[in-house]
Amino acid sequence: MIALGIEGTAWSLSVGVVDEKDVIALLNDPYIPKEGGIHPREASQHHSEKIAPLLSRLFETVDKNSIDLIAFSQGPGMGPCLRVIATAARLLALKLKRPLVGVNHCLAHVEVGRWKTGAKKPVALYVSGGNSQVIARRGERYRVFGETLDIGIGNALDKLARHMGLKHPGGPKIEKLAERGEKYYSLPYVVKGMDFSFSGMVTAAQKLYDSGISMENVAFSFQETAFAMLTEVTERALAYLDLDEVLLVGGVAANRRLQDMLKIMCQDRGAKFFVPPKELAGDNGAMIAYTGLLMYKHGYETPVEESYVKPDFRIEDVIVNWD
Ligand code: AMP
Ligand code: MG
């Protein structure tokens, strides 16, 4: 079977085509704000202007008629953005006379990660702009064992970068700067039970920068603190659940320092560490296509009249009836 997936929950607009074995095509046309952060209305306007040309480009390489189903990211995400891609997916499904499958975005990150790395029953650390969650399967659902109490780690990195005059997305720039950092400055380390919080440490790091500390040292201190928090909670989930695999997914999964910290923790515990290739770790249409395919094969289909968007869609809401 061949599935087409559309992703566009926030800044990324991406379409992908997969079969059971591999990704056949993946095209992206992300919204990049001229200044400041992501504005939901501007992002949705971008998506509505670009989705048709992006699909046309895709159909230059993939035969429309070979597609068996249309999957779309139903949530969580920014309402205006979700509505644009849901509309495009409904139109395509009606036009091609193919079934529609609404996919939970977080579930898609985890499933594409398992598919492409071979991780079987991992603790997944999902770290992106808007989300930061520690997820693992328990019975017929994925459960969130720990998550951010305020903003996602990606958003935190972007905010700090913006404060230091760097353009969006700030995460990769902070990573580069941090490599040249030499001195660690203490920042609030906020882990409460299995949850964590980043907004207080963003403010504290901004203050450090305002007091004259170099960008390199601020970036270094921020990464060391925030990533240690994420690693601690991931390790605790491994121990509680008696699991031995860690899967890192989301846009921030590209960060080498975070990967290294998790790798070291896994080595210490005799656990295996997995991270998918960058283009499949961040938001992308192929993960939606793949998860839609998996769900369809296990009896899922979303009638058009039930394909409304779910901005607060939780991964726990989906019954997982596959291995
Ligand atoms: P996503 O929402 O999953 O598409 O991920 C986007 C987020 O990932 C943005 O906040 C980026 O700043 C962040 N990001 C991308 N690359 C890196 C990196 N190398 N290090 C840290 N954050 C990153
Ligand atoms: Mg995401």
mmCIF file of N, CA, C and O in Angstrom, residues 126-212:
data_model
loop_
_atom_site.group_PDB
_atom_site.id
_atom_site.type_symbol
_atom_site.label_atom_id
_atom_site.label_comp_id
_atom_site.label_asym_id
_atom_site.label_seq_id
_atom_site.Cartn_x
_atom_site.Cartn_y
_atom_site.Cartn_z
ATOM 1 N N TYR A 126 10.378 13.012 23.198
ATOM 2 C CA TYR A 126 9.895 13.812 22.063
ATOM 3 C C TYR A 126 10.131 15.292 22.372
ATOM 4 O O TYR A 126 9.493 15.851 23.260
ATOM 5 N N VAL A 127 11.089 15.863 21.676
ATOM 6 C CA VAL A 127 11.486 17.244 21.967
ATOM 7 C C VAL A 127 11.399 18.100 20.709
ATOM 8 O O VAL A 127 12.139 17.895 19.756
ATOM 9 N N SER A 128 10.445 19.044 20.727
ATOM 10 C CA SER A 128 10.283 19.877 19.539
ATOM 11 C C SER A 128 10.032 21.307 19.967
ATOM 12 O O SER A 128 10.231 21.657 21.134
ATOM 13 N N GLY A 129 9.560 22.131 19.010
ATOM 14 C CA GLY A 129 9.268 23.523 19.337
ATOM 15 C C GLY A 129 8.204 23.605 20.414
ATOM 16 O O GLY A 129 8.440 24.120 21.508
ATOM 17 N N GLY A 130 7.053 23.044 20.143
ATOM 18 C CA GLY A 130 5.916 23.186 21.045
ATOM 19 C C GLY A 130 5.782 22.097 22.095
ATOM 20 O O GLY A 130 5.084 22.278 23.084
ATOM 21 N N ASN A 131 6.432 20.970 21.912
ATOM 22 C CA ASN A 131 6.237 19.835 22.817
ATOM 23 C C ASN A 131 7.546 19.357 23.441
ATOM 24 O O ASN A 131 8.594 19.430 22.815
ATOM 25 N N SER A 132 7.433 18.853 24.639
ATOM 26 C CA SER A 132 8.539 18.102 25.251
ATOM 27 C C SER A 132 7.890 17.065 26.153
ATOM 28 O O SER A 132 7.266 17.415 27.152
ATOM 29 N N GLN A 133 8.024 15.804 25.755
ATOM 30 C CA GLN A 133 7.336 14.744 26.482
ATOM 31 C C GLN A 133 8.189 13.483 26.557
ATOM 32 O O GLN A 133 8.945 13.198 25.627
ATOM 33 N N VAL A 134 8.022 12.756 27.656
ATOM 34 C CA VAL A 134 8.622 11.432 27.792
ATOM 35 C C VAL A 134 7.476 10.432 27.689
ATOM 36 O O VAL A 134 6.553 10.451 28.509
ATOM 37 N N ILE A 135 7.534 9.594 26.656
ATOM 38 C CA ILE A 135 6.389 8.764 26.274
ATOM 39 C C ILE A 135 6.790 7.289 26.250
ATOM 40 O O ILE A 135 7.896 6.960 25.813
ATOM 41 N N ALA A 136 5.899 6.418 26.703
ATOM 42 C CA ALA A 136 6.145 4.979 26.529
ATOM 43 C C ALA A 136 4.817 4.252 26.412
ATOM 44 O O ALA A 136 3.792 4.724 26.909
ATOM 45 N N ARG A 137 4.852 3.131 25.758
ATOM 46 C CA ARG A 137 3.645 2.332 25.541
ATOM 47 C C ARG A 137 3.314 1.557 26.804
ATOM 48 O O ARG A 137 4.188 0.931 27.400
ATOM 49 N N ARG A 138 2.038 1.600 27.212
ATOM 50 C CA ARG A 138 1.544 0.759 28.308
ATOM 51 C C ARG A 138 0.258 0.144 27.821
ATOM 52 O O ARG A 138 -0.736 0.864 27.664
ATOM 53 N N GLY A 139 0.271 -1.132 27.525
ATOM 54 C CA GLY A 139 -0.939 -1.787 27.038
ATOM 55 C C GLY A 139 -1.365 -1.210 25.702
ATOM 56 O O GLY A 139 -0.571 -1.088 24.779
ATOM 57 N N GLU A 140 -2.630 -0.797 25.627
ATOM 58 C CA GLU A 140 -3.146 -0.370 24.332
ATOM 59 C C GLU A 140 -3.025 1.134 24.070
ATOM 60 O O GLU A 140 -3.651 1.655 23.160
ATOM 61 N N ARG A 141 -2.219 1.805 24.875
ATOM 62 C CA ARG A 141 -2.007 3.233 24.613
ATOM 63 C C ARG A 141 -0.564 3.623 24.884
ATOM 64 O O ARG A 141 0.141 2.956 25.656
ATOM 65 N N TYR A 142 -0.152 4.726 24.257
ATOM 66 C CA TYR A 142 1.075 5.381 24.700
ATOM 67 C C TYR A 142 0.696 6.314 25.833
ATOM 68 O O TYR A 142 -0.348 6.966 25.786
ATOM 69 N N ARG A 143 1.547 6.352 26.849
ATOM 70 C CA ARG A 143 1.310 7.236 27.995
ATOM 71 C C ARG A 143 2.410 8.280 28.078
ATOM 72 O O ARG A 143 3.560 7.980 27.756
ATOM 73 N N VAL A 144 2.037 9.447 28.554
ATOM 74 C CA VAL A 144 3.038 10.495 28.778
ATOM 75 C C VAL A 144 3.458 10.409 30.241
ATOM 76 O O VAL A 144 2.650 10.618 31.136
ATOM 77 N N PHE A 145 4.723 10.061 30.467
ATOM 78 C CA PHE A 145 5.191 9.892 31.847
ATOM 79 C C PHE A 145 5.744 11.177 32.432
ATOM 80 O O PHE A 145 5.788 11.345 33.641
ATOM 81 N N GLY A 146 6.186 12.056 31.558
ATOM 82 C CA GLY A 146 6.671 13.351 32.031
ATOM 83 C C GLY A 146 6.579 14.332 30.889
ATOM 84 O O GLY A 146 6.659 13.928 29.724
ATOM 85 N N GLU A 147 6.358 15.601 31.224
ATOM 86 C CA GLU A 147 6.274 16.579 30.131
ATOM 87 C C GLU A 147 6.544 17.974 30.656
ATOM 88 O O GLU A 147 6.595 18.198 31.870
ATOM 89 N N THR A 148 6.672 18.905 29.735
ATOM 90 C CA THR A 148 6.942 20.268 30.167
ATOM 91 C C THR A 148 5.692 20.872 30.787
ATOM 92 O O THR A 148 4.577 20.623 30.334
ATOM 93 N N LEU A 149 5.917 21.645 31.834
ATOM 94 C CA LEU A 149 4.796 22.305 32.509
ATOM 95 C C LEU A 149 4.504 23.648 31.848
ATOM 96 O O LEU A 149 3.496 24.270 32.136
ATOM 97 N N ASP A 150 5.393 24.107 30.990
ATOM 98 C CA ASP A 150 5.121 25.368 30.290
ATOM 99 C C ASP A 150 5.477 25.258 28.815
ATOM 100 O O ASP A 150 4.701 24.728 28.041
ATOM 101 N N ILE A 151 6.657 25.737 28.406
ATOM 102 C CA ILE A 151 6.969 25.736 26.972
ATOM 103 C C ILE A 151 7.837 24.539 26.584
ATOM 104 O O ILE A 151 8.498 23.942 27.435
ATOM 105 N N GLY A 152 7.834 24.204 25.287
ATOM 106 C CA GLY A 152 8.689 23.129 24.787
ATOM 107 C C GLY A 152 10.157 23.570 24.805
ATOM 108 O O GLY A 152 10.454 24.768 24.789
ATOM 109 N N ILE A 153 11.063 22.605 24.836
ATOM 110 C CA ILE A 153 12.492 22.940 24.864
ATOM 111 C C ILE A 153 12.915 23.697 23.595
ATOM 112 O O ILE A 153 13.737 24.625 23.655
ATOM 113 N N GLY A 154 12.340 23.346 22.443
ATOM 114 C CA GLY A 154 12.693 24.040 21.194
ATOM 115 C C GLY A 154 12.298 25.504 21.270
ATOM 116 O O GLY A 154 13.078 26.406 20.942
ATOM 117 N N ASN A 155 11.100 25.724 21.763
ATOM 118 C CA ASN A 155 10.599 27.079 21.949
ATOM 119 C C ASN A 155 11.506 27.850 22.918
ATOM 120 O O ASN A 155 11.811 29.030 22.709
ATOM 121 N N ALA A 156 11.951 27.177 23.984
ATOM 122 C CA ALA A 156 12.841 27.812 24.971
ATOM 123 C C ALA A 156 14.157 28.222 24.307
ATOM 124 O O ALA A 156 14.637 29.349 24.498
ATOM 125 N N LEU A 157 14.722 27.329 23.499
ATOM 126 C CA LEU A 157 15.976 27.640 22.802
ATOM 127 C C LEU A 157 15.764 28.806 21.824
ATOM 128 O O LEU A 157 16.599 29.713 21.726
ATOM 129 N N ASP A 158 14.628 28.780 21.121
ATOM 130 C CA ASP A 158 14.334 29.846 20.154
ATOM 131 C C ASP A 158 14.171 31.197 20.851
ATOM 132 O O ASP A 158 14.635 32.225 20.357
ATOM 133 N N LYS A 159 13.522 31.184 22.019
ATOM 134 C CA LYS A 159 13.305 32.436 22.768
ATOM 135 C C LYS A 159 14.622 33.031 23.244
ATOM 136 O O LYS A 159 14.844 34.231 23.140
ATOM 137 N N LEU A 160 15.465 32.148 23.774
ATOM 138 C CA LEU A 160 16.771 32.623 24.261
ATOM 139 C C LEU A 160 17.573 33.185 23.088
ATOM 140 O O LEU A 160 18.177 34.254 23.193
ATOM 141 N N ALA A 161 17.548 32.474 21.960
ATOM 142 C CA ALA A 161 18.305 32.916 20.783
ATOM 143 C C ALA A 161 17.800 34.288 20.315
ATOM 144 O O ALA A 161 18.587 35.182 20.016
ATOM 145 N N ARG A 162 16.483 34.426 20.296
ATOM 146 C CA ARG A 162 15.884 35.684 19.833
ATOM 147 C C ARG A 162 16.332 36.840 20.722
ATOM 148 O O ARG A 162 16.657 37.916 20.246
ATOM 149 N N HIS A 163 16.367 36.569 22.026
ATOM 150 C CA HIS A 163 16.796 37.602 22.978
ATOM 151 C C HIS A 163 18.242 38.026 22.694
ATOM 152 O O HIS A 163 18.621 39.166 22.945
ATOM 153 N N MET A 164 19.043 37.105 22.174
ATOM 154 C CA MET A 164 20.453 37.433 21.896
ATOM 155 C C MET A 164 20.616 37.930 20.454
ATOM 156 O O MET A 164 21.733 37.976 19.930
ATOM 157 N N GLY A 165 19.482 38.231 19.796
ATOM 158 C CA GLY A 165 19.536 38.833 18.457
ATOM 159 C C GLY A 165 19.685 37.837 17.316
ATOM 160 O O GLY A 165 20.036 38.222 16.198
ATOM 161 N N LEU A 166 19.433 36.556 17.590
ATOM 162 C CA LEU A 166 19.584 35.543 16.535
ATOM 163 C C LEU A 166 18.223 35.208 15.937
ATOM 164 O O LEU A 166 17.213 35.208 16.637
ATOM 165 N N LYS A 167 18.209 34.909 14.666
ATOM 166 C CA LYS A 167 16.930 34.683 13.985
ATOM 167 C C LYS A 167 16.407 33.258 14.186
ATOM 168 O O LYS A 167 17.151 32.337 14.481
ATOM 169 N N HIS A 168 15.118 33.115 13.988
ATOM 170 C CA HIS A 168 14.435 31.833 14.095
ATOM 171 C C HIS A 168 14.853 30.905 12.945
ATOM 172 O O HIS A 168 14.969 31.379 11.825
ATOM 173 N N PRO A 169 15.042 29.617 13.145
ATOM 174 C CA PRO A 169 15.008 28.903 14.416
ATOM 175 C C PRO A 169 16.332 29.007 15.174
ATOM 176 O O PRO A 169 17.401 28.873 14.584
ATOM 177 N N GLY A 170 16.229 29.235 16.467
ATOM 178 C CA GLY A 170 17.429 29.502 17.261
ATOM 179 C C GLY A 170 18.167 28.253 17.723
ATOM 180 O O GLY A 170 19.368 28.321 18.017
ATOM 181 N N GLY A 171 17.461 27.108 17.792
ATOM 182 C CA GLY A 171 18.073 25.887 18.348
ATOM 183 C C GLY A 171 19.435 25.560 17.756
ATOM 184 O O GLY A 171 20.419 25.381 18.485
ATOM 185 N N PRO A 172 19.537 25.480 16.409
ATOM 186 C CA PRO A 172 20.827 25.122 15.812
ATOM 187 C C PRO A 172 21.916 26.168 16.097
ATOM 188 O O PRO A 172 23.088 25.811 16.230
ATOM 189 N N LYS A 173 21.503 27.435 16.229
ATOM 190 C CA LYS A 173 22.492 28.493 16.505
ATOM 191 C C LYS A 173 23.008 28.384 17.932
ATOM 192 O O LYS A 173 24.202 28.559 18.198
ATOM 193 N N ILE A 174 22.096 28.077 18.855
ATOM 194 C CA ILE A 174 22.516 27.867 20.255
ATOM 195 C C ILE A 174 23.485 26.677 20.318
ATOM 196 O O ILE A 174 24.483 26.705 21.036
ATOM 197 N N GLU A 175 23.200 25.638 19.559
ATOM 198 C CA GLU A 175 24.078 24.462 19.570
ATOM 199 C C GLU A 175 25.496 24.844 19.147
ATOM 200 O O GLU A 175 26.471 24.476 19.798
ATOM 201 N N LYS A 176 25.603 25.588 18.058
ATOM 202 C CA LYS A 176 26.925 26.016 17.556
ATOM 203 C C LYS A 176 27.653 26.866 18.591
ATOM 204 O O LYS A 176 28.842 26.665 18.860
ATOM 205 N N LEU A 177 26.929 27.837 19.166
ATOM 206 C CA LEU A 177 27.538 28.720 20.160
ATOM 207 C C LEU A 177 28.023 27.916 21.368
ATOM 208 O O LEU A 177 29.127 28.140 21.882
ATOM 209 N N ALA A 178 27.183 26.967 21.798
ATOM 210 C CA ALA A 178 27.488 26.189 23.004
ATOM 211 C C ALA A 178 28.777 25.383 22.850
ATOM 212 O O ALA A 178 29.509 25.160 23.820
ATOM 213 N N GLU A 179 29.075 24.996 21.614
ATOM 214 C CA GLU A 179 30.307 24.219 21.372
ATOM 215 C C GLU A 179 31.545 25.023 21.758
ATOM 216 O O GLU A 179 32.587 24.468 22.088
ATOM 217 N N ARG A 180 31.409 26.333 21.695
ATOM 218 C CA ARG A 180 32.556 27.197 22.034
ATOM 219 C C ARG A 180 32.476 27.738 23.460
ATOM 220 O O ARG A 180 33.306 28.541 23.871
ATOM 221 N N GLY A 181 31.450 27.315 24.212
ATOM 222 C CA GLY A 181 31.327 27.774 25.602
ATOM 223 C C GLY A 181 32.383 27.117 26.478
ATOM 224 O O GLY A 181 32.757 25.969 26.257
ATOM 225 N N GLU A 182 32.871 27.872 27.461
ATOM 226 C CA GLU A 182 33.940 27.337 28.327
ATOM 227 C C GLU A 182 33.584 27.340 29.793
ATOM 228 O O GLU A 182 34.127 26.574 30.573
ATOM 229 N N LYS A 183 32.670 28.248 30.149
ATOM 230 C CA LYS A 183 32.381 28.378 31.579
ATOM 231 C C LYS A 183 30.902 28.131 31.822
ATOM 232 O O LYS A 183 30.063 28.671 31.116
ATOM 233 N N TYR A 184 30.626 27.291 32.827
ATOM 234 C CA TYR A 184 29.233 26.990 33.170
ATOM 235 C C TYR A 184 28.728 27.967 34.228
ATOM 236 O O TYR A 184 29.355 28.139 35.266
ATOM 237 N N TYR A 185 27.583 28.577 33.954
ATOM 238 C CA TYR A 185 26.895 29.425 34.931
ATOM 239 C C TYR A 185 25.630 28.697 35.360
ATOM 240 O O TYR A 185 24.896 28.188 34.515
ATOM 241 N N SER A 186 25.401 28.712 36.663
ATOM 242 C CA SER A 186 24.264 27.965 37.190
ATOM 243 C C SER A 186 22.931 28.591 36.754
ATOM 244 O O SER A 186 22.768 29.805 36.767
ATOM 245 N N LEU A 187 21.982 27.726 36.360
ATOM 246 C CA LEU A 187 20.638 28.163 35.970
ATOM 247 C C LEU A 187 19.629 27.303 36.722
ATOM 248 O O LEU A 187 19.964 26.184 37.135
ATOM 249 N N PRO A 188 18.390 27.785 36.900
ATOM 250 C CA PRO A 188 17.399 26.979 37.637
ATOM 251 C C PRO A 188 17.168 25.620 36.966
ATOM 252 O O PRO A 188 16.893 25.571 35.768
ATOM 253 N N TYR A 189 17.350 24.579 37.773
ATOM 254 C CA TYR A 189 17.161 23.203 37.281
ATOM 255 C C TYR A 189 15.797 22.761 37.803
ATOM 256 O O TYR A 189 15.653 22.467 38.992
ATOM 257 N N VAL A 190 14.789 22.761 36.916
ATOM 258 C CA VAL A 190 13.419 22.573 37.408
ATOM 259 C C VAL A 190 12.831 21.238 36.954
ATOM 260 O O VAL A 190 12.353 21.096 35.830
ATOM 261 N N VAL A 191 12.928 20.240 37.841
ATOM 262 C CA VAL A 191 12.272 18.954 37.601
ATOM 263 C C VAL A 191 11.329 18.732 38.776
ATOM 264 O O VAL A 191 11.751 18.779 39.930
ATOM 265 N N LYS A 192 10.036 18.543 38.458
ATOM 266 C CA LYS A 192 9.047 18.331 39.527
ATOM 267 C C LYS A 192 8.415 16.973 39.293
ATOM 268 O O LYS A 192 7.643 16.814 38.340
ATOM 269 N N GLY A 193 8.732 16.002 40.143
ATOM 270 C CA GLY A 193 8.260 14.644 39.871
ATOM 271 C C GLY A 193 8.863 14.214 38.544
ATOM 272 O O GLY A 193 10.082 14.217 38.370
ATOM 273 N N MET A 194 8.007 13.898 37.583
ATOM 274 C CA MET A 194 8.494 13.497 36.256
ATOM 275 C C MET A 194 8.331 14.639 35.245
ATOM 276 O O MET A 194 8.572 14.442 34.058
ATOM 277 N N ASP A 195 7.887 15.788 35.698
ATOM 278 C CA ASP A 195 7.700 16.907 34.773
ATOM 279 C C ASP A 195 8.857 17.893 34.876
ATOM 280 O O ASP A 195 9.640 17.871 35.827
ATOM 281 N N PHE A 196 8.954 18.742 33.871
ATOM 282 C CA PHE A 196 10.017 19.746 33.874
ATOM 283 C C PHE A 196 9.474 21.060 33.358
ATOM 284 O O PHE A 196 8.379 21.111 32.791
ATOM 285 N N SER A 197 10.248 22.120 33.576
ATOM 286 C CA SER A 197 9.783 23.447 33.181
ATOM 287 C C SER A 197 10.966 24.243 32.640
ATOM 288 O O SER A 197 12.084 24.129 33.143
ATOM 289 N N PHE A 198 10.722 25.002 31.600
ATOM 290 C CA PHE A 198 11.822 25.732 30.959
ATOM 291 C C PHE A 198 11.701 27.247 30.998
ATOM 292 O O PHE A 198 12.676 27.947 30.762
ATOM 293 N N SER A 199 10.483 27.771 31.278
ATOM 294 C CA SER A 199 10.348 29.217 31.048
ATOM 295 C C SER A 199 11.155 30.031 32.060
ATOM 296 O O SER A 199 11.727 31.056 31.702
ATOM 297 N N GLY A 200 11.249 29.545 33.318
ATOM 298 C CA GLY A 200 12.047 30.267 34.318
ATOM 299 C C GLY A 200 13.514 30.294 33.937
ATOM 300 O O GLY A 200 14.193 31.313 34.110
ATOM 301 N N MET A 201 14.012 29.194 33.390
ATOM 302 C CA MET A 201 15.439 29.190 33.042
ATOM 303 C C MET A 201 15.717 30.033 31.806
ATOM 304 O O MET A 201 16.825 30.548 31.665
ATOM 305 N N VAL A 202 14.717 30.226 30.941
ATOM 306 C CA VAL A 202 14.913 31.133 29.800
ATOM 307 C C VAL A 202 15.121 32.547 30.335
ATOM 308 O O VAL A 202 16.078 33.239 29.961
ATOM 309 N N THR A 203 14.250 32.956 31.257
ATOM 310 C CA THR A 203 14.379 34.303 31.838
ATOM 311 C C THR A 203 15.736 34.458 32.520
ATOM 312 O O THR A 203 16.419 35.472 32.350
ATOM 313 N N ALA A 204 16.132 33.438 33.286
ATOM 314 C CA ALA A 204 17.412 33.514 33.998
ATOM 315 C C ALA A 204 18.577 33.595 33.005
ATOM 316 O O ALA A 204 19.533 34.363 33.212
ATOM 317 N N ALA A 205 18.499 32.837 31.916
ATOM 318 C CA ALA A 205 19.578 32.856 30.915
ATOM 319 C C ALA A 205 19.609 34.198 30.186
ATOM 320 O O ALA A 205 20.687 34.733 29.879
ATOM 321 N N GLN A 206 18.432 34.763 29.943
ATOM 322 C CA GLN A 206 18.381 36.089 29.306
ATOM 323 C C GLN A 206 19.050 37.124 30.207
ATOM 324 O O GLN A 206 19.783 37.995 29.738
ATOM 325 N N LYS A 207 18.823 36.973 31.521
ATOM 326 C CA LYS A 207 19.442 37.911 32.475
ATOM 327 C C LYS A 207 20.958 37.762 32.477
ATOM 328 O O LYS A 207 21.691 38.744 32.576
ATOM 329 N N LEU A 208 21.418 36.508 32.391
ATOM 330 C CA LEU A 208 22.871 36.271 32.328
ATOM 331 C C LEU A 208 23.464 37.018 31.145
ATOM 332 O O LEU A 208 24.475 37.713 31.267
ATOM 333 N N TYR A 209 22.805 36.878 30.001
ATOM 334 C CA TYR A 209 23.287 37.532 28.781
ATOM 335 C C TYR A 209 23.286 39.056 28.967
ATOM 336 O O TYR A 209 24.262 39.733 28.630
ATOM 337 N N ASP A 210 22.189 39.581 29.547
ATOM 338 C CA ASP A 210 22.076 41.032 29.757
ATOM 339 C C ASP A 210 23.167 41.541 30.710
ATOM 340 O O ASP A 210 23.542 42.706 30.665
ATOM 341 N N SER A 211 23.654 40.647 31.587
ATOM 342 C CA SER A 211 24.674 41.081 32.539
ATOM 343 C C SER A 211 26.074 41.027 31.927
ATOM 344 O O SER A 211 27.067 41.269 32.618
ATOM 345 N N GLY A 212 26.160 40.678 30.649
ATOM 346 C CA GLY A 212 27.458 40.742 29.971
ATOM 347 C C GLY A 212 28.151 39.403 29.750
ATOM 348 O O GLY A 212 29.264 39.352 29.235
#
